[in-house]
Amino acid sequence: MARPFRQQIDAGILDRAAALFARHGFEQTSVQAVADAVGLSKAGLLHHFPSKDALHEAVRAQVDTLGRRALDQVRDLPPGAARDHRAIEVLVDTALAHPGLVSLLLTPVTQGGAVVEADTDPAGLWAFAAFGVDPRTAERERCVRVAGALVALAVLALRAQQDGEAALLRPHIIATSFDALGHRRPGAPPTGPVQVEA
């Protein structure tokens, strides 16, 4: 088997395993469930990854790699709207290319414990760090806005990818996630109190 082909297979296995770990947790995800998801026998899966722990370690390493890549693309930008917008673009593109791995990366945020769990989950810290935020020390409103942007990004990007509309919906996903951060896009109507007549 050619090495690039093997790497593609391994990448697909890692992405599907990550999606299952994100959805069901590591303990509740069996090797057989991962094998079924990727269309391999259990023995075939174990040929690629010799144990469930080895698979989990490979998934975590890949999530870490994706997090570092995202952070590297925005690290030198100063905090503010430009960095936030670039972070959204990078994370949307990553989510569209690696939906399962991004599901796992953003699990602390999408499972409702955004700020609290990110304190102890290094994967969650990467996502916040892309916006220049350390959830352990940042002001609460900023953490909530970043968590909201990440939830919007994850849900919308994963749905667009599942529906085969990634390219079409990408700009809308970016705009929605950016809006969640509280920035005003050029040409967007001003925000303010909404007055409703009785």
mmCIF file with all atom_site columns, C-alpha atoms in Angstrom:
data_model
loop_
_atom_site.group_PDB
_atom_site.id
_atom_site.type_symbol
_atom_site.label_atom_id
_atom_site.label_alt_id
_atom_site.label_comp_id
_atom_site.label_asym_id
_atom_site.label_entity_id
_atom_site.label_seq_id
_atom_site.pdbx_PDB_ins_code
_atom_site.Cartn_x
_atom_site.Cartn_y
_atom_site.Cartn_z
_atom_site.occupancy
_atom_site.B_iso_or_equiv
_atom_site.pdbx_formal_charge
_atom_site.auth_seq_id
_atom_site.auth_comp_id
_atom_site.auth_asym_id
_atom_site.auth_atom_id
_atom_site.pdbx_PDB_model_num
ATOM 1   C CA . MET A 1 1   ? 0.000   0.000  0.000  1.00 0.00 ? 1   MET A CA 1
ATOM 2   C CA . ALA A 1 2   ? 1.443   3.412  -0.953 1.00 0.00 ? 2   ALA A CA 1
ATOM 3   C CA . ARG A 1 3   ? 2.263   5.622  2.013  1.00 0.00 ? 3   ARG A CA 1
ATOM 4   C CA . PRO A 1 4   ? 0.078   8.622  0.976  1.00 0.00 ? 4   PRO A CA 1
ATOM 5   C CA . PHE A 1 5   ? -2.897  6.274  0.579  1.00 0.00 ? 5   PHE A CA 1
ATOM 6   C CA . ARG A 1 6   ? -2.256  4.782  4.018  1.00 0.00 ? 6   ARG A CA 1
ATOM 7   C CA . GLN A 1 7   ? -2.052  8.297  5.485  1.00 0.00 ? 7   GLN A CA 1
ATOM 8   C CA . GLN A 1 8   ? -5.423  9.167  3.924  1.00 0.00 ? 8   GLN A CA 1
ATOM 9   C CA . ILE A 1 9   ? -6.982  6.044  5.407  1.00 0.00 ? 9   ILE A CA 1
ATOM 10  C CA . ASP A 1 10  ? -5.465  6.793  8.818  1.00 0.00 ? 10  ASP A CA 1
ATOM 11  C CA . ALA A 1 11  ? -6.668  10.414 8.636  1.00 0.00 ? 11  ALA A CA 1
ATOM 12  C CA . GLY A 1 12  ? -10.188 9.206  7.826  1.00 0.00 ? 12  GLY A CA 1
ATOM 13  C CA . ILE A 1 13  ? -10.132 6.766  10.725 1.00 0.00 ? 13  ILE A CA 1
ATOM 14  C CA . LEU A 1 14  ? -8.939  9.477  13.107 1.00 0.00 ? 14  LEU A CA 1
ATOM 15  C CA . ASP A 1 15  ? -11.635 11.891 11.959 1.00 0.00 ? 15  ASP A CA 1
ATOM 16  C CA . ARG A 1 16  ? -14.448 9.359  12.360 1.00 0.00 ? 16  ARG A CA 1
ATOM 17  C CA . ALA A 1 17  ? -13.098 8.148  15.706 1.00 0.00 ? 17  ALA A CA 1
ATOM 18  C CA . ALA A 1 18  ? -12.868 11.739 16.927 1.00 0.00 ? 18  ALA A CA 1
ATOM 19  C CA . ALA A 1 19  ? -16.500 12.357 15.964 1.00 0.00 ? 19  ALA A CA 1
ATOM 20  C CA . LEU A 1 20  ? -17.557 9.268  17.940 1.00 0.00 ? 20  LEU A CA 1
ATOM 21  C CA . PHE A 1 21  ? -15.427 10.261 20.938 1.00 0.00 ? 21  PHE A CA 1
ATOM 22  C CA . ALA A 1 22  ? -16.949 13.751 20.821 1.00 0.00 ? 22  ALA A CA 1
ATOM 23  C CA . ARG A 1 23  ? -20.496 12.409 20.618 1.00 0.00 ? 23  ARG A CA 1
ATOM 24  C CA . HIS A 1 24  ? -20.321 9.457  23.016 1.00 0.00 ? 24  HIS A CA 1
ATOM 25  C CA . GLY A 1 25  ? -17.135 9.905  25.026 1.00 0.00 ? 25  GLY A CA 1
ATOM 26  C CA . PHE A 1 26  ? -14.059 7.717  24.954 1.00 0.00 ? 26  PHE A CA 1
ATOM 27  C CA . GLU A 1 27  ? -15.303 5.127  27.454 1.00 0.00 ? 27  GLU A CA 1
ATOM 28  C CA . GLN A 1 28  ? -18.618 4.590  25.647 1.00 0.00 ? 28  GLN A CA 1
ATOM 29  C CA . THR A 1 29  ? -17.059 4.292  22.160 1.00 0.00 ? 29  THR A CA 1
ATOM 30  C CA . SER A 1 30  ? -15.997 0.770  21.287 1.00 0.00 ? 30  SER A CA 1
ATOM 31  C CA . VAL A 1 31  ? -13.349 -0.280 18.788 1.00 0.00 ? 31  VAL A CA 1
ATOM 32  C CA . GLN A 1 32  ? -16.135 -2.071 16.916 1.00 0.00 ? 32  GLN A CA 1
ATOM 33  C CA . ALA A 1 33  ? -18.155 1.161  16.674 1.00 0.00 ? 33  ALA A CA 1
ATOM 34  C CA . VAL A 1 34  ? -15.161 2.953  15.129 1.00 0.00 ? 34  VAL A CA 1
ATOM 35  C CA . ALA A 1 35  ? -14.527 0.030  12.777 1.00 0.00 ? 35  ALA A CA 1
ATOM 36  C CA . ASP A 1 36  ? -18.180 0.064  11.683 1.00 0.00 ? 36  ASP A CA 1
ATOM 37  C CA . ALA A 1 37  ? -18.053 3.840  11.099 1.00 0.00 ? 37  ALA A CA 1
ATOM 38  C CA . VAL A 1 38  ? -15.053 3.557  8.776  1.00 0.00 ? 38  VAL A CA 1
ATOM 39  C CA . GLY A 1 39  ? -16.146 0.375  7.011  1.00 0.00 ? 39  GLY A CA 1
ATOM 40  C CA . LEU A 1 40  ? -13.439 -1.903 8.393  1.00 0.00 ? 40  LEU A CA 1
ATOM 41  C CA . SER A 1 41  ? -13.522 -5.079 10.418 1.00 0.00 ? 41  SER A CA 1
ATOM 42  C CA . LYS A 1 42  ? -12.346 -4.781 14.000 1.00 0.00 ? 42  LYS A CA 1
ATOM 43  C CA . ALA A 1 43  ? -9.150  -6.645 13.015 1.00 0.00 ? 43  ALA A CA 1
ATOM 44  C CA . GLY A 1 44  ? -8.691  -4.274 10.074 1.00 0.00 ? 44  GLY A CA 1
ATOM 45  C CA . LEU A 1 45  ? -8.961  -1.255 12.349 1.00 0.00 ? 45  LEU A CA 1
ATOM 46  C CA . LEU A 1 46  ? -6.524  -2.784 14.822 1.00 0.00 ? 46  LEU A CA 1
ATOM 47  C CA . HIS A 1 47  ? -4.086  -3.218 11.927 1.00 0.00 ? 47  HIS A CA 1
ATOM 48  C CA . HIS A 1 48  ? -3.974  0.588  11.687 1.00 0.00 ? 48  HIS A CA 1
ATOM 49  C CA . PHE A 1 49  ? -4.127  1.286  15.424 1.00 0.00 ? 49  PHE A CA 1
ATOM 50  C CA . PRO A 1 50  ? -3.224  -1.627 17.728 1.00 0.00 ? 50  PRO A CA 1
ATOM 51  C CA . SER A 1 51  ? -5.566  -0.641 20.575 1.00 0.00 ? 51  SER A CA 1
ATOM 52  C CA . LYS A 1 52  ? -8.330  1.732  21.544 1.00 0.00 ? 52  LYS A CA 1
ATOM 53  C CA . ASP A 1 53  ? -5.825  3.676  23.653 1.00 0.00 ? 53  ASP A CA 1
ATOM 54  C CA . ALA A 1 54  ? -3.447  3.976  20.677 1.00 0.00 ? 54  ALA A CA 1
ATOM 55  C CA . LEU A 1 55  ? -6.334  5.251  18.549 1.00 0.00 ? 55  LEU A CA 1
ATOM 56  C CA . HIS A 1 56  ? -7.294  7.744  21.239 1.00 0.00 ? 56  HIS A CA 1
ATOM 57  C CA . GLU A 1 57  ? -3.704  8.987  21.544 1.00 0.00 ? 57  GLU A CA 1
ATOM 58  C CA . ALA A 1 58  ? -3.479  9.409  17.766 1.00 0.00 ? 58  ALA A CA 1
ATOM 59  C CA . VAL A 1 59  ? -6.759  11.346 17.748 1.00 0.00 ? 59  VAL A CA 1
ATOM 60  C CA . ARG A 1 60  ? -5.578  13.627 20.567 1.00 0.00 ? 60  ARG A CA 1
ATOM 61  C CA . ALA A 1 61  ? -2.247  14.200 18.779 1.00 0.00 ? 61  ALA A CA 1
ATOM 62  C CA . GLN A 1 62  ? -4.075  15.139 15.573 1.00 0.00 ? 62  GLN A CA 1
ATOM 63  C CA . VAL A 1 63  ? -6.422  17.499 17.452 1.00 0.00 ? 63  VAL A CA 1
ATOM 64  C CA . ASP A 1 64  ? -3.363  19.085 19.052 1.00 0.00 ? 64  ASP A CA 1
ATOM 65  C CA . THR A 1 65  ? -1.738  19.475 15.619 1.00 0.00 ? 65  THR A CA 1
ATOM 66  C CA . LEU A 1 66  ? -4.851  21.147 14.193 1.00 0.00 ? 66  LEU A CA 1
ATOM 67  C CA . GLY A 1 67  ? -5.063  23.446 17.207 1.00 0.00 ? 67  GLY A CA 1
ATOM 68  C CA . ARG A 1 68  ? -1.415  24.465 16.861 1.00 0.00 ? 68  ARG A CA 1
ATOM 69  C CA . ARG A 1 69  ? -1.834  25.115 13.133 1.00 0.00 ? 69  ARG A CA 1
ATOM 70  C CA . ALA A 1 70  ? -4.839  27.333 13.767 1.00 0.00 ? 70  ALA A CA 1
ATOM 71  C CA . LEU A 1 71  ? -3.030  29.228 16.489 1.00 0.00 ? 71  LEU A CA 1
ATOM 72  C CA . ASP A 1 72  ? 0.088   29.653 14.342 1.00 0.00 ? 72  ASP A CA 1
ATOM 73  C CA . GLN A 1 73  ? -1.998  31.410 11.672 1.00 0.00 ? 73  GLN A CA 1
ATOM 74  C CA . VAL A 1 74  ? -3.243  34.095 14.068 1.00 0.00 ? 74  VAL A CA 1
ATOM 75  C CA . ARG A 1 75  ? -0.630  34.230 16.819 1.00 0.00 ? 75  ARG A CA 1
ATOM 76  C CA . ASP A 1 76  ? 1.154   37.329 15.485 1.00 0.00 ? 76  ASP A CA 1
ATOM 77  C CA . LEU A 1 77  ? -2.033  39.359 14.976 1.00 0.00 ? 77  LEU A CA 1
ATOM 78  C CA . PRO A 1 78  ? -2.888  41.847 17.731 1.00 0.00 ? 78  PRO A CA 1
ATOM 79  C CA . PRO A 1 79  ? -6.100  41.278 19.685 1.00 0.00 ? 79  PRO A CA 1
ATOM 80  C CA . GLY A 1 80  ? -9.137  42.808 18.041 1.00 0.00 ? 80  GLY A CA 1
ATOM 81  C CA . ALA A 1 81  ? -11.585 42.442 15.189 1.00 0.00 ? 81  ALA A CA 1
ATOM 82  C CA . ALA A 1 82  ? -8.992  41.516 12.525 1.00 0.00 ? 82  ALA A CA 1
ATOM 83  C CA . ARG A 1 83  ? -7.575  38.674 14.608 1.00 0.00 ? 83  ARG A CA 1
ATOM 84  C CA . ASP A 1 84  ? -11.041 37.467 15.551 1.00 0.00 ? 84  ASP A CA 1
ATOM 85  C CA . HIS A 1 85  ? -12.117 37.426 11.900 1.00 0.00 ? 85  HIS A CA 1
ATOM 86  C CA . ARG A 1 86  ? -8.994  35.549 10.812 1.00 0.00 ? 86  ARG A CA 1
ATOM 87  C CA . ALA A 1 87  ? -9.427  33.037 13.667 1.00 0.00 ? 87  ALA A CA 1
ATOM 88  C CA . ILE A 1 88  ? -13.007 32.407 12.555 1.00 0.00 ? 88  ILE A CA 1
ATOM 89  C CA . GLU A 1 89  ? -11.875 31.843 8.945  1.00 0.00 ? 89  GLU A CA 1
ATOM 90  C CA . VAL A 1 90  ? -9.140  29.426 10.000 1.00 0.00 ? 90  VAL A CA 1
ATOM 91  C CA . LEU A 1 91  ? -11.412 27.472 12.331 1.00 0.00 ? 91  LEU A CA 1
ATOM 92  C CA . VAL A 1 92  ? -14.242 27.282 9.778  1.00 0.00 ? 92  VAL A CA 1
ATOM 93  C CA . ASP A 1 93  ? -11.854 25.932 7.131  1.00 0.00 ? 93  ASP A CA 1
ATOM 94  C CA . THR A 1 94  ? -10.465 23.442 9.627  1.00 0.00 ? 94  THR A CA 1
ATOM 95  C CA . ALA A 1 95  ? -13.983 22.345 10.624 1.00 0.00 ? 95  ALA A CA 1
ATOM 96  C CA . LEU A 1 96  ? -14.976 21.828 7.006  1.00 0.00 ? 96  LEU A CA 1
ATOM 97  C CA . ALA A 1 97  ? -11.836 19.784 6.272  1.00 0.00 ? 97  ALA A CA 1
ATOM 98  C CA . HIS A 1 98  ? -11.781 17.752 9.515  1.00 0.00 ? 98  HIS A CA 1
ATOM 99  C CA . PRO A 1 99  ? -15.324 17.665 10.934 1.00 0.00 ? 99  PRO A CA 1
ATOM 100 C CA . GLY A 1 100 ? -14.795 14.868 13.447 1.00 0.00 ? 100 GLY A CA 1
ATOM 101 C CA . LEU A 1 101 ? -11.563 16.246 14.805 1.00 0.00 ? 101 LEU A CA 1
ATOM 102 C CA . VAL A 1 102 ? -13.055 19.720 15.150 1.00 0.00 ? 102 VAL A CA 1
ATOM 103 C CA . SER A 1 103 ? -16.058 18.218 16.940 1.00 0.00 ? 103 SER A CA 1
ATOM 104 C CA . LEU A 1 104 ? -13.646 16.814 19.493 1.00 0.00 ? 104 LEU A CA 1
ATOM 105 C CA . LEU A 1 105 ? -11.587 20.019 19.616 1.00 0.00 ? 105 LEU A CA 1
ATOM 106 C CA . LEU A 1 106 ? -14.708 22.041 20.373 1.00 0.00 ? 106 LEU A CA 1
ATOM 107 C CA . THR A 1 107 ? -16.457 19.491 22.615 1.00 0.00 ? 107 THR A CA 1
ATOM 108 C CA . PRO A 1 108 ? -15.802 21.522 25.779 1.00 0.00 ? 108 PRO A CA 1
ATOM 109 C CA . VAL A 1 109 ? -17.540 24.476 24.150 1.00 0.00 ? 109 VAL A CA 1
ATOM 110 C CA . THR A 1 110 ? -20.403 22.689 22.411 1.00 0.00 ? 110 THR A CA 1
ATOM 111 C CA . GLN A 1 111 ? -21.291 20.540 25.440 1.00 0.00 ? 111 GLN A CA 1
ATOM 112 C CA . GLY A 1 112 ? -22.243 23.577 27.485 1.00 0.00 ? 112 GLY A CA 1
ATOM 113 C CA . GLY A 1 113 ? -19.275 23.718 29.842 1.00 0.00 ? 113 GLY A CA 1
ATOM 114 C CA . ALA A 1 114 ? -17.319 26.064 27.596 1.00 0.00 ? 114 ALA A CA 1
ATOM 115 C CA . VAL A 1 115 ? -15.330 28.119 30.037 1.00 0.00 ? 115 VAL A CA 1
ATOM 116 C CA . VAL A 1 116 ? -15.163 25.678 32.913 1.00 0.00 ? 116 VAL A CA 1
ATOM 117 C CA . GLU A 1 117 ? -14.039 22.641 30.919 1.00 0.00 ? 117 GLU A CA 1
ATOM 118 C CA . ALA A 1 118 ? -11.627 24.622 28.789 1.00 0.00 ? 118 ALA A CA 1
ATOM 119 C CA . ASP A 1 119 ? -9.715  25.233 32.017 1.00 0.00 ? 119 ASP A CA 1
ATOM 120 C CA . THR A 1 120 ? -8.738  21.575 32.147 1.00 0.00 ? 120 THR A CA 1
ATOM 121 C CA . ASP A 1 121 ? -8.968  20.498 28.499 1.00 0.00 ? 121 ASP A CA 1
ATOM 122 C CA . PRO A 1 122 ? -5.956  21.513 26.385 1.00 0.00 ? 122 PRO A CA 1
ATOM 123 C CA . ALA A 1 123 ? -7.995  21.080 23.199 1.00 0.00 ? 123 ALA A CA 1
ATOM 124 C CA . GLY A 1 124 ? -10.485 23.680 24.407 1.00 0.00 ? 124 GLY A CA 1
ATOM 125 C CA . LEU A 1 125 ? -7.640  26.037 25.268 1.00 0.00 ? 125 LEU A CA 1
ATOM 126 C CA . TRP A 1 126 ? -6.402  26.007 21.635 1.00 0.00 ? 126 TRP A CA 1
ATOM 127 C CA . ALA A 1 127 ? -9.773  27.204 20.380 1.00 0.00 ? 127 ALA A CA 1
ATOM 128 C CA . PHE A 1 128 ? -9.897  30.062 22.879 1.00 0.00 ? 128 PHE A CA 1
ATOM 129 C CA . ALA A 1 129 ? -6.226  30.945 22.323 1.00 0.00 ? 129 ALA A CA 1
ATOM 130 C CA . ALA A 1 130 ? -6.915  31.548 18.626 1.00 0.00 ? 130 ALA A CA 1
ATOM 131 C CA . PHE A 1 131 ? -8.920  34.566 19.803 1.00 0.00 ? 131 PHE A CA 1
ATOM 132 C CA . GLY A 1 132 ? -6.246  35.645 22.277 1.00 0.00 ? 132 GLY A CA 1
ATOM 133 C CA . VAL A 1 133 ? -8.346  34.451 25.204 1.00 0.00 ? 133 VAL A CA 1
ATOM 134 C CA . ASP A 1 134 ? -7.285  32.452 28.224 1.00 0.00 ? 134 ASP A CA 1
ATOM 135 C CA . PRO A 1 135 ? -10.613 31.377 29.759 1.00 0.00 ? 135 PRO A CA 1
ATOM 136 C CA . ARG A 1 136 ? -8.994  31.110 33.185 1.00 0.00 ? 136 ARG A CA 1
ATOM 137 C CA . THR A 1 137 ? -8.212  34.829 33.303 1.00 0.00 ? 137 THR A CA 1
ATOM 138 C CA . ALA A 1 138 ? -10.253 36.641 30.632 1.00 0.00 ? 138 ALA A CA 1
ATOM 139 C CA . GLU A 1 139 ? -13.332 38.669 31.438 1.00 0.00 ? 139 GLU A CA 1
ATOM 140 C CA . ARG A 1 140 ? -16.506 36.621 31.515 1.00 0.00 ? 140 ARG A CA 1
ATOM 141 C CA . GLU A 1 141 ? -18.312 38.468 28.697 1.00 0.00 ? 141 GLU A CA 1
ATOM 142 C CA . ARG A 1 142 ? -15.425 37.875 26.276 1.00 0.00 ? 142 ARG A CA 1
ATOM 143 C CA . CYS A 1 143 ? -15.346 34.180 27.194 1.00 0.00 ? 143 CYS A CA 1
ATOM 144 C CA . VAL A 1 144 ? -19.085 33.873 26.633 1.00 0.00 ? 144 VAL A CA 1
ATOM 145 C CA . ARG A 1 145 ? -18.843 35.621 23.249 1.00 0.00 ? 145 ARG A CA 1
ATOM 146 C CA . VAL A 1 146 ? -15.958 33.390 22.123 1.00 0.00 ? 146 VAL A CA 1
ATOM 147 C CA . ALA A 1 147 ? -17.837 30.301 23.311 1.00 0.00 ? 147 ALA A CA 1
ATOM 148 C CA . GLY A 1 148 ? -20.921 31.467 21.388 1.00 0.00 ? 148 GLY A CA 1
ATOM 149 C CA . ALA A 1 149 ? -18.884 32.050 18.233 1.00 0.00 ? 149 ALA A CA 1
ATOM 150 C CA . LEU A 1 150 ? -17.283 28.610 18.548 1.00 0.00 ? 150 LEU A CA 1
ATOM 151 C CA . VAL A 1 151 ? -20.633 26.877 19.076 1.00 0.00 ? 151 VAL A CA 1
ATOM 152 C CA . ALA A 1 152 ? -22.104 28.663 16.043 1.00 0.00 ? 152 ALA A CA 1
ATOM 153 C CA . LEU A 1 153 ? -19.026 27.824 13.990 1.00 0.00 ? 153 LEU A CA 1
ATOM 154 C CA . ALA A 1 154 ? -19.037 24.150 14.983 1.00 0.00 ? 154 ALA A CA 1
ATOM 155 C CA . VAL A 1 155 ? -22.730 23.530 14.494 1.00 0.00 ? 155 VAL A CA 1
ATOM 156 C CA . LEU A 1 156 ? -23.033 25.439 11.224 1.00 0.00 ? 156 LEU A CA 1
ATOM 157 C CA . ALA A 1 157 ? -19.804 24.163 9.661  1.00 0.00 ? 157 ALA A CA 1
ATOM 158 C CA . LEU A 1 158 ? -20.504 20.559 10.553 1.00 0.00 ? 158 LEU A CA 1
ATOM 159 C CA . ARG A 1 159 ? -24.049 20.797 9.204  1.00 0.00 ? 159 ARG A CA 1
ATOM 160 C CA . ALA A 1 160 ? -22.881 22.486 5.980  1.00 0.00 ? 160 ALA A CA 1
ATOM 161 C CA . GLN A 1 161 ? -20.278 19.771 5.507  1.00 0.00 ? 161 GLN A CA 1
ATOM 162 C CA . GLN A 1 162 ? -22.849 17.008 6.072  1.00 0.00 ? 162 GLN A CA 1
ATOM 163 C CA . ASP A 1 163 ? -25.233 18.628 3.568  1.00 0.00 ? 163 ASP A CA 1
ATOM 164 C CA . GLY A 1 164 ? -22.489 19.060 0.960  1.00 0.00 ? 164 GLY A CA 1
ATOM 165 C CA . GLU A 1 165 ? -22.890 22.851 0.995  1.00 0.00 ? 165 GLU A CA 1
ATOM 166 C CA . ALA A 1 166 ? -19.579 23.827 2.580  1.00 0.00 ? 166 ALA A CA 1
ATOM 167 C CA . ALA A 1 167 ? -18.400 26.190 -0.161 1.00 0.00 ? 167 ALA A CA 1
ATOM 168 C CA . LEU A 1 168 ? -21.798 27.845 -0.499 1.00 0.00 ? 168 LEU A CA 1
ATOM 169 C CA . LEU A 1 169 ? -22.339 28.420 3.215  1.00 0.00 ? 169 LEU A CA 1
ATOM 170 C CA . ARG A 1 170 ? -18.742 29.217 4.274  1.00 0.00 ? 170 ARG A CA 1
ATOM 171 C CA . PRO A 1 171 ? -19.134 33.044 4.087  1.00 0.00 ? 171 PRO A CA 1
ATOM 172 C CA . HIS A 1 172 ? -22.397 32.911 6.061  1.00 0.00 ? 172 HIS A CA 1
ATOM 173 C CA . ILE A 1 173 ? -20.870 30.705 8.745  1.00 0.00 ? 173 ILE A CA 1
ATOM 174 C CA . ILE A 1 174 ? -17.962 33.139 9.083  1.00 0.00 ? 174 ILE A CA 1
ATOM 175 C CA . ALA A 1 175 ? -20.310 36.141 9.271  1.00 0.00 ? 175 ALA A CA 1
ATOM 176 C CA . THR A 1 176 ? -22.577 34.510 11.868 1.00 0.00 ? 176 THR A CA 1
ATOM 177 C CA . SER A 1 177 ? -19.648 33.438 14.056 1.00 0.00 ? 177 SER A CA 1
ATOM 178 C CA . PHE A 1 178 ? -18.027 36.869 13.754 1.00 0.00 ? 178 PHE A CA 1
ATOM 179 C CA . ASP A 1 179 ? -21.298 38.559 14.742 1.00 0.00 ? 179 ASP A CA 1
ATOM 180 C CA . ALA A 1 180 ? -21.411 36.416 17.886 1.00 0.00 ? 180 ALA A CA 1
ATOM 181 C CA . LEU A 1 181 ? -18.155 38.046 18.978 1.00 0.00 ? 181 LEU A CA 1
ATOM 182 C CA . GLY A 1 182 ? -19.913 41.430 19.098 1.00 0.00 ? 182 GLY A CA 1
ATOM 183 C CA . HIS A 1 183 ? -18.068 43.048 16.202 1.00 0.00 ? 183 HIS A CA 1
ATOM 184 C CA . ARG A 1 184 ? -19.932 45.080 13.637 1.00 0.00 ? 184 ARG A CA 1
ATOM 185 C CA . ARG A 1 185 ? -19.270 44.007 10.065 1.00 0.00 ? 185 ARG A CA 1
ATOM 186 C CA . PRO A 1 186 ? -18.905 46.726 7.434  1.00 0.00 ? 186 PRO A CA 1
ATOM 187 C CA . GLY A 1 187 ? -22.323 47.417 5.952  1.00 0.00 ? 187 GLY A CA 1
ATOM 188 C CA . ALA A 1 188 ? -24.182 45.700 8.772  1.00 0.00 ? 188 ALA A CA 1
ATOM 189 C CA . PRO A 1 189 ? -27.088 47.621 10.282 1.00 0.00 ? 189 PRO A CA 1
ATOM 190 C CA . PRO A 1 190 ? -26.335 49.288 13.611 1.00 0.00 ? 190 PRO A CA 1
ATOM 191 C CA . THR A 1 191 ? -27.188 47.320 16.687 1.00 0.00 ? 191 THR A CA 1
ATOM 192 C CA . GLY A 1 192 ? -29.094 48.789 19.528 1.00 0.00 ? 192 GLY A CA 1
ATOM 193 C CA . PRO A 1 193 ? -32.149 48.278 21.659 1.00 0.00 ? 193 PRO A CA 1
ATOM 194 C CA . VAL A 1 194 ? -35.021 46.862 19.665 1.00 0.00 ? 194 VAL A CA 1
ATOM 195 C CA . GLN A 1 195 ? -38.247 48.695 20.211 1.00 0.00 ? 195 GLN A CA 1
ATOM 196 C CA . VAL A 1 196 ? -41.425 46.757 19.740 1.00 0.00 ? 196 VAL A CA 1
ATOM 197 C CA . GLU A 1 197 ? -44.745 48.493 19.530 1.00 0.00 ? 197 GLU A CA 1
ATOM 198 C CA . ALA A 1 198 ? -47.626 46.980 21.425 1.00 0.00 ? 198 ALA A CA 1
#
